């Protein structure tokens, strides 16, 4: 689609958005970098670099529209199974990307968080990520949470271990207690809208606990081609739904 028509489409969609019903936490499974690269006759690594370039636009757009939390699935625990060259290129990309974007995020008042299993992260990458997290802590706009070495089941296993180490008894275990022991528990709320790009219709171990009642949106667009128009389509779809949380429609509308 020509650029001008895309801008017009964006304006049209913006007019449909209810500014009072913006999902507070959007989680995105950024999928399709490999297929995009294949389509372009490039290596998978080029696909990941192109994917990383999309992040800035989506963060800026979500911040402008009033989203409070954006969590991005960048590397799953299962992704360690990929060829070691791809894994190391991805790990390098995470630290170089965030170092490069740090000042831009700061200028836009964005906070930054890491969510995942810290212990098995490459120490140098973890050090860089921690440094940026600390330097953007004071910001009050959107919180960008990058999920690296993240697995929803691993998160629940790690929470359970902490609960046992802290000496809780079976009768103390509540949903609230488990929530309080998840990664980033003091920052990250439940997911309102989970988006997956590239046409795959699964959640691949992302935010298992926090997404128990999230609305799901599957976009056919590959992540390196996902833009604010596609994000708007997801938000508008979310706003057309009725979140019932187990109740009846009549109860929700009361
Ligand atoms: C998502 O793109 C990025 C990561 C999982 C790191 P993929 O690399 O999974 O892309 P496809 O699924 O092969 O197209
Ligand atoms: C999920 O994508 C993980 C990320 C986007 C980081 P994958 O491409 O690894 O998921 P599966 O294995 O196809 O489900
Ligand atoms: Mg994939």
mmCIF file of N, CA and C in Angstrom, residues 10 22-28 30 50-74 97-98 101-113 132 136 139-147 223 226-232 235:
data_model
loop_
_atom_site.group_PDB
_atom_site.id
_atom_site.type_symbol
_atom_site.label_atom_id
_atom_site.label_comp_id
_atom_site.label_asym_id
_atom_site.label_seq_id
_atom_site.Cartn_x
_atom_site.Cartn_y
_atom_site.Cartn_z
ATOM 1 N N UNK A 10 -4.428 5.079 8.841
ATOM 2 C CA UNK A 10 -4.097 5.276 10.255
ATOM 3 C C UNK A 10 -5.027 6.323 10.875
ATOM 4 N N UNK A 22 -8.171 2.005 26.479
ATOM 5 C CA UNK A 22 -6.895 1.518 25.940
ATOM 6 C C UNK A 22 -6.402 0.386 26.853
ATOM 7 N N UNK A 23 -6.030 -0.779 26.290
ATOM 8 C CA UNK A 23 -5.520 -1.847 27.169
ATOM 9 C C UNK A 23 -4.302 -1.358 27.960
ATOM 10 N N UNK A 24 -4.319 -1.601 29.263
ATOM 11 C CA UNK A 24 -3.211 -1.108 30.104
ATOM 12 C C UNK A 24 -1.939 -1.906 29.845
ATOM 13 N N UNK A 25 -2.080 -3.202 29.599
ATOM 14 C CA UNK A 25 -0.903 -4.046 29.347
ATOM 15 C C UNK A 25 -1.093 -4.827 28.044
ATOM 16 N N UNK A 26 -0.277 -4.490 27.068
ATOM 17 C CA UNK A 26 -0.267 -5.242 25.808
ATOM 18 C C UNK A 26 1.000 -6.091 25.772
ATOM 19 N N UNK A 27 0.833 -7.370 25.469
ATOM 20 C CA UNK A 27 1.982 -8.280 25.351
ATOM 21 C C UNK A 27 2.067 -8.728 23.896
ATOM 22 N N UNK A 28 3.250 -8.662 23.319
ATOM 23 C CA UNK A 28 3.377 -9.048 21.902
ATOM 24 C C UNK A 28 4.378 -10.187 21.722
ATOM 25 N N UNK A 30 6.532 -11.396 19.155
ATOM 26 C CA UNK A 30 7.066 -10.826 17.905
ATOM 27 C C UNK A 30 7.583 -11.965 17.029
ATOM 28 N N UNK A 50 16.038 -6.600 11.425
ATOM 29 C CA UNK A 50 14.902 -5.851 10.876
ATOM 30 C C UNK A 50 13.754 -5.842 11.894
ATOM 31 N N UNK A 51 13.567 -6.966 12.566
ATOM 32 C CA UNK A 51 12.531 -7.048 13.607
ATOM 33 C C UNK A 51 12.804 -6.043 14.718
ATOM 34 N N UNK A 52 14.059 -5.938 15.123
ATOM 35 C CA UNK A 52 14.425 -5.010 16.206
ATOM 36 C C UNK A 52 14.109 -3.566 15.802
ATOM 37 N N UNK A 53 14.253 -3.276 14.517
ATOM 38 C CA UNK A 53 13.964 -1.911 14.056
ATOM 39 C C UNK A 53 12.490 -1.525 14.209
ATOM 40 N N UNK A 54 11.608 -2.510 14.258
ATOM 41 C CA UNK A 54 10.173 -2.224 14.420
ATOM 42 C C UNK A 54 9.838 -1.797 15.847
ATOM 43 N N UNK A 55 10.672 -2.229 16.780
ATOM 44 C CA UNK A 55 10.329 -2.063 18.199
ATOM 45 C C UNK A 55 10.122 -0.588 18.556
ATOM 46 N N UNK A 56 11.036 0.271 18.074
ATOM 47 C CA UNK A 56 10.987 1.691 18.437
ATOM 48 C C UNK A 56 9.630 2.305 18.065
ATOM 49 N N UNK A 57 9.168 2.042 16.838
ATOM 50 C CA UNK A 57 7.905 2.626 16.373
ATOM 51 C C UNK A 57 6.728 2.180 17.219
ATOM 52 N N UNK A 58 6.727 0.879 17.522
ATOM 53 C CA UNK A 58 5.592 0.341 18.285
ATOM 54 C C UNK A 58 5.612 0.890 19.715
ATOM 55 N N UNK A 59 6.806 1.002 20.303
ATOM 56 C CA UNK A 59 6.912 1.552 21.662
ATOM 57 C C UNK A 59 6.409 2.996 21.653
ATOM 58 N N UNK A 60 6.862 3.776 20.688
ATOM 59 C CA UNK A 60 6.465 5.190 20.627
ATOM 60 C C UNK A 60 4.947 5.308 20.447
ATOM 61 N N UNK A 61 4.413 4.511 19.536
ATOM 62 C CA UNK A 61 2.975 4.580 19.262
ATOM 63 C C UNK A 61 2.173 4.215 20.519
ATOM 64 N N UNK A 62 2.565 3.118 21.171
ATOM 65 C CA UNK A 62 1.836 2.670 22.370
ATOM 66 C C UNK A 62 1.935 3.720 23.484
ATOM 67 N N UNK A 63 3.096 4.309 23.637
ATOM 68 C CA UNK A 63 3.283 5.354 24.655
ATOM 69 C C UNK A 63 2.366 6.541 24.356
ATOM 70 N N UNK A 64 2.324 6.953 23.100
ATOM 71 C CA UNK A 64 1.509 8.118 22.711
ATOM 72 C C UNK A 64 0.020 7.877 22.927
ATOM 73 N N UNK A 65 -0.401 6.656 22.706
ATOM 74 C CA UNK A 65 -1.838 6.364 22.779
ATOM 75 C C UNK A 65 -2.287 6.069 24.230
ATOM 76 N N UNK A 66 -1.315 5.941 25.127
ATOM 77 C CA UNK A 66 -1.653 5.797 26.550
ATOM 78 C C UNK A 66 -1.561 4.394 27.122
ATOM 79 N N UNK A 67 -0.886 3.481 26.410
ATOM 80 C CA UNK A 67 -0.654 2.134 26.952
ATOM 81 C C UNK A 67 0.357 2.271 28.102
ATOM 82 N N UNK A 68 0.096 1.612 29.216
ATOM 83 C CA UNK A 68 1.000 1.734 30.367
ATOM 84 C C UNK A 68 2.121 0.708 30.338
ATOM 85 N N UNK A 69 1.791 -0.510 29.885
ATOM 86 C CA UNK A 69 2.784 -1.594 29.870
ATOM 87 C C UNK A 69 2.790 -2.272 28.506
ATOM 88 N N UNK A 70 3.988 -2.384 27.954
ATOM 89 C CA UNK A 70 4.156 -3.144 26.718
ATOM 90 C C UNK A 70 5.193 -4.207 27.018
ATOM 91 N N UNK A 71 4.807 -5.484 26.916
ATOM 92 C CA UNK A 71 5.845 -6.499 27.122
ATOM 93 C C UNK A 71 6.065 -7.269 25.832
ATOM 94 N N UNK A 72 7.314 -7.395 25.483
ATOM 95 C CA UNK A 72 7.703 -7.968 24.200
ATOM 96 C C UNK A 72 8.454 -9.271 24.413
ATOM 97 N N UNK A 73 7.977 -10.321 23.742
ATOM 98 C CA UNK A 73 8.635 -11.634 23.837
ATOM 99 C C UNK A 73 9.780 -11.631 22.826
ATOM 100 N N UNK A 74 10.987 -11.566 23.330
ATOM 101 C CA UNK A 74 12.145 -11.446 22.438
ATOM 102 C C UNK A 74 12.934 -12.752 22.332
ATOM 103 N N UNK A 97 21.163 -3.283 20.831
ATOM 104 C CA UNK A 97 19.945 -2.545 20.503
ATOM 105 C C UNK A 97 19.539 -1.626 21.654
ATOM 106 N N UNK A 98 19.566 -2.174 22.844
ATOM 107 C CA UNK A 98 19.078 -1.377 23.969
ATOM 108 C C UNK A 98 20.049 -0.245 24.322
ATOM 109 N N UNK A 101 19.292 2.455 21.774
ATOM 110 C CA UNK A 101 17.990 3.115 21.906
ATOM 111 C C UNK A 101 17.785 3.803 23.255
ATOM 112 N N UNK A 102 18.719 3.606 24.171
ATOM 113 C CA UNK A 102 18.546 4.105 25.540
ATOM 114 C C UNK A 102 18.152 5.589 25.609
ATOM 115 N N UNK A 103 18.879 6.434 24.914
ATOM 116 C CA UNK A 103 18.616 7.878 25.005
ATOM 117 C C UNK A 103 17.251 8.236 24.415
ATOM 118 N N UNK A 104 16.901 7.572 23.326
ATOM 119 C CA UNK A 104 15.587 7.817 22.706
ATOM 120 C C UNK A 104 14.458 7.423 23.651
ATOM 121 N N UNK A 105 14.615 6.294 24.334
ATOM 122 C CA UNK A 105 13.597 5.853 25.294
ATOM 123 C C UNK A 105 13.485 6.865 26.428
ATOM 124 N N UNK A 106 14.643 7.344 26.885
ATOM 125 C CA UNK A 106 14.676 8.316 27.979
ATOM 126 C C UNK A 106 13.943 9.598 27.557
ATOM 127 N N UNK A 107 14.234 10.058 26.342
ATOM 128 C CA UNK A 107 13.606 11.301 25.843
ATOM 129 C C UNK A 107 12.089 11.139 25.780
ATOM 130 N N UNK A 108 11.631 9.916 25.591
ATOM 131 C CA UNK A 108 10.178 9.695 25.532
ATOM 132 C C UNK A 108 9.604 9.267 26.875
ATOM 133 N N UNK A 109 10.399 9.383 27.935
ATOM 134 C CA UNK A 109 9.927 9.113 29.298
ATOM 135 C C UNK A 109 9.545 7.644 29.517
ATOM 136 N N UNK A 110 10.174 6.741 28.740
ATOM 137 C CA UNK A 110 9.859 5.313 28.816
ATOM 138 C C UNK A 110 10.737 4.635 29.877
ATOM 139 N N UNK A 111 10.103 3.770 30.675
ATOM 140 C CA UNK A 111 10.854 2.938 31.626
ATOM 141 C C UNK A 111 11.183 1.625 30.943
ATOM 142 N N UNK A 112 12.188 0.934 31.440
ATOM 143 C CA UNK A 112 12.601 -0.309 30.812
ATOM 144 C C UNK A 112 12.753 -1.382 31.875
ATOM 145 N N UNK A 113 12.281 -2.591 31.575
ATOM 146 C CA UNK A 113 12.416 -3.706 32.515
ATOM 147 C C UNK A 113 12.828 -4.976 31.784
ATOM 148 N N UNK A 132 20.784 -0.340 32.017
ATOM 149 C CA UNK A 132 19.772 0.489 31.345
ATOM 150 C C UNK A 132 18.494 0.541 32.187
ATOM 151 N N UNK A 136 16.789 4.142 33.628
ATOM 152 C CA UNK A 136 15.489 4.649 33.151
ATOM 153 C C UNK A 136 14.387 4.501 34.215
ATOM 154 N N UNK A 139 11.673 7.277 34.997
ATOM 155 C CA UNK A 139 10.689 7.692 33.993
ATOM 156 C C UNK A 139 9.271 7.255 34.374
ATOM 157 N N UNK A 140 8.295 7.996 33.867
ATOM 158 C CA UNK A 140 6.909 7.767 34.316
ATOM 159 C C UNK A 140 5.945 7.430 33.173
ATOM 160 N N UNK A 141 6.454 7.319 31.949
ATOM 161 C CA UNK A 141 5.588 6.979 30.815
ATOM 162 C C UNK A 141 5.393 5.477 30.729
ATOM 163 N N UNK A 142 5.272 4.974 29.526
ATOM 164 C CA UNK A 142 5.098 3.541 29.297
ATOM 165 C C UNK A 142 6.275 2.739 29.872
ATOM 166 N N UNK A 143 5.984 1.578 30.426
ATOM 167 C CA UNK A 143 7.056 0.660 30.824
ATOM 168 C C UNK A 143 7.206 -0.399 29.735
ATOM 169 N N UNK A 144 8.388 -0.437 29.156
ATOM 170 C CA UNK A 144 8.715 -1.447 28.140
ATOM 171 C C UNK A 144 9.403 -2.616 28.851
ATOM 172 N N UNK A 145 8.755 -3.767 28.848
ATOM 173 C CA UNK A 145 9.345 -4.945 29.494
ATOM 174 C C UNK A 145 9.783 -5.919 28.407
ATOM 175 N N UNK A 146 11.068 -6.186 28.351
ATOM 176 C CA UNK A 146 11.562 -7.103 27.337
ATOM 177 C C UNK A 146 11.729 -8.483 27.984
ATOM 178 N N UNK A 147 11.051 -9.468 27.407
ATOM 179 C CA UNK A 147 11.071 -10.822 27.977
ATOM 180 C C UNK A 147 12.113 -11.643 27.233
ATOM 181 N N UNK A 223 6.460 -9.941 11.858
ATOM 182 C CA UNK A 223 6.880 -8.870 12.773
ATOM 183 C C UNK A 223 7.672 -7.743 12.085
ATOM 184 N N UNK A 226 5.207 -5.236 10.859
ATOM 185 C CA UNK A 226 4.122 -4.844 11.772
ATOM 186 C C UNK A 226 4.293 -3.367 12.135
ATOM 187 N N UNK A 227 3.265 -2.555 11.896
ATOM 188 C CA UNK A 227 3.401 -1.118 12.168
ATOM 189 C C UNK A 227 2.225 -0.610 13.006
ATOM 190 N N UNK A 228 2.142 0.712 13.162
ATOM 191 C CA UNK A 228 1.112 1.267 14.052
ATOM 192 C C UNK A 228 -0.298 0.994 13.515
ATOM 193 N N UNK A 229 -0.453 0.878 12.194
ATOM 194 C CA UNK A 229 -1.776 0.546 11.638
ATOM 195 C C UNK A 229 -2.199 -0.845 12.132
ATOM 196 N N UNK A 230 -1.278 -1.789 12.106
ATOM 197 C CA UNK A 230 -1.584 -3.158 12.572
ATOM 198 C C UNK A 230 -1.870 -3.164 14.077
ATOM 199 N N UNK A 231 -1.124 -2.338 14.810
ATOM 200 C CA UNK A 231 -1.351 -2.234 16.260
ATOM 201 C C UNK A 231 -2.749 -1.660 16.531
ATOM 202 N N UNK A 232 -3.126 -0.664 15.732
ATOM 203 C CA UNK A 232 -4.457 -0.063 15.878
ATOM 204 C C UNK A 232 -5.554 -1.096 15.621
ATOM 205 N N UNK A 235 -5.963 -3.119 18.697
ATOM 206 C CA UNK A 235 -6.601 -2.382 19.798
ATOM 207 C C UNK A 235 -8.099 -2.216 19.532
#
